[in-house]
Amino acid sequence: MIEKAAILSSGDELTTGRTLDTNANFIADHLVASGLDVVAIIVVGDYPDRIAWAWREAMRLADVVISTGGLGPTADDLTAETVAQVTGRRLILAQNVADRIRRMFEAMGRVMPENNLKQAQFPEGAVIIPNGLGTAPGFRLDLLTEQGPRHLIVLPGVPREMKPMIEEQVLPWLQEARGGKEIYVSHVFQTFGISESALDELVAGCVTADEGRIAFRAAFPQISVRLTVHGPPAVAPRRLEELAARLRQRIGSYAYGEGDTTMEAVVGSMLKERGLTIALAESCTGGLIGHRITNVPGSSTYLKGGIVAYANEVKQQSLVVRPETLEVHGAVSEETAVEMATGARRVLGSDIGLAVTGVAGPEGGTPEKPVGTVCLALVSATAVHHRRYQLWGTRDWVKLLSSQVALDWVRRYLLGLNPSESGILRR
């Protein structure tokens, strides 16, 4: 029975701190949601002896070991060779994989370097896990060791390639390999505007320990709530639906989306459904709100455009902010934000105008307007909303949090709620 899992990440960029190991975070989250006990996450650099040690240690601890990284074509990509060495298997060239990689290069009008053939070599007996987005397939190796059955799963380190391989191939295999008598199913709510501790209080008692398990995950600036239920295949999905409905009602408008959606995707979908358009006037966020909105495919149907008005003269010339407003209230003020939003709506011809202006820091703060002071405004044909916030954190945090609050304003406005009551400081 597969009960315990270990995650192994390799790469000098991880051990030197140049790159965060988000792969392990993603995999662990999904394994725990599937009911596995993740006993260890091991990170080592690109050294054969260290990678070999990590594999032996992980195999000692867990029934299944999932690794990412080290499947590239370069000399420092050593995972397949090391797994072969540790398990006493030969490396064998999979000609069909080699042919596929060669065709991928031909489709790009390039000649495949011979070192890419490394990516077509697998330990003897390995089951290849196709990679639909890159040249490096993964593989699974099932072993019978002195400690019992062990399953080694090796995946590429590129997140956009690894994630669908986990969700579409590894997790279904794990479910089947574990017998399928009882399955684990989960549902995720994405929340914003409430702290993790307050969220914990809010949902306390909503789902009992016998019914399911609730777990929180803070990923600034939002917090996700995962509900996990296990039981027979004929029962668990229905029970999950019932409990999710109960939890949905308890969380209320703090939940901006469900599943792996983003705030900008939710807002875009709502604008599209209502046939509304939006225009942006951004100062301290430097275009970040527009960047997030345009990350969503199809956003051209509801985003009219945005004006990054950093300097006061741009605010006056492009957004028609009055000089006396800037002189009396300053660039960082609710009055200026309202005129920025009004100007964006008028100049770009949208239904909604959204503006943000603030002091992102680390310099530029004053006793009256310290670093983190951010003013938002949302203007439509029938409403004008504005509010001043005192945010916190580094410059990046202030910019990101400002963009999140601004997008949440749009969501709340489209729901018929008061935008200026968007959380972050309410609880």
Coordinates of C-alpha atoms in Angstrom, one line a residue, residues 256 261-274 276 278 280 289 292-293 296 302 352 354 403-414:
Y256 CA -13.4 35.2 -4.8
T261 CA -8.3 30.4 -10.5
T262 CA -6.9 33.9 -10.0
M263 CA -8.5 37.1 -9.0
E264 CA -7.9 38.6 -12.4
A265 CA -9.5 35.6 -14.1
V266 CA -12.5 35.9 -11.9
V267 CA -12.9 39.6 -12.5
G268 CA -12.4 39.1 -16.3
S269 CA -15.1 36.5 -16.4
M270 CA -17.5 38.7 -14.5
L271 CA -16.9 41.7 -16.8
K272 CA -17.3 39.5 -19.8
E273 CA -20.6 38.0 -18.5
R274 CA -22.0 41.4 -17.9
L276 CA -18.9 45.7 -19.3
I278 CA -12.9 48.8 -17.8
L280 CA -7.2 51.7 -15.7
I289 CA -3.1 45.7 -12.7
R292 CA -2.4 40.9 -14.5
I293 CA -5.6 41.5 -16.5
V296 CA -6.0 36.3 -19.0
Y302 CA -13.3 44.0 -21.6
I352 CA -15.7 51.4 -15.3
L354 CA -10.3 52.1 -11.8
S403 CA -3.3 45.5 -7.4
Q404 CA -5.1 42.7 -5.5
V405 CA -7.3 45.1 -3.6
A406 CA -8.0 47.1 -6.8
L407 CA -9.1 43.9 -8.6
D408 CA -11.2 42.9 -5.6
W409 CA -12.9 46.3 -5.7
V410 CA -14.1 45.5 -9.2
R411 CA -15.3 42.0 -8.2
R412 CA -17.2 43.4 -5.2
Y413 CA -18.7 46.2 -7.3
L414 CA -19.9 43.7 -9.9

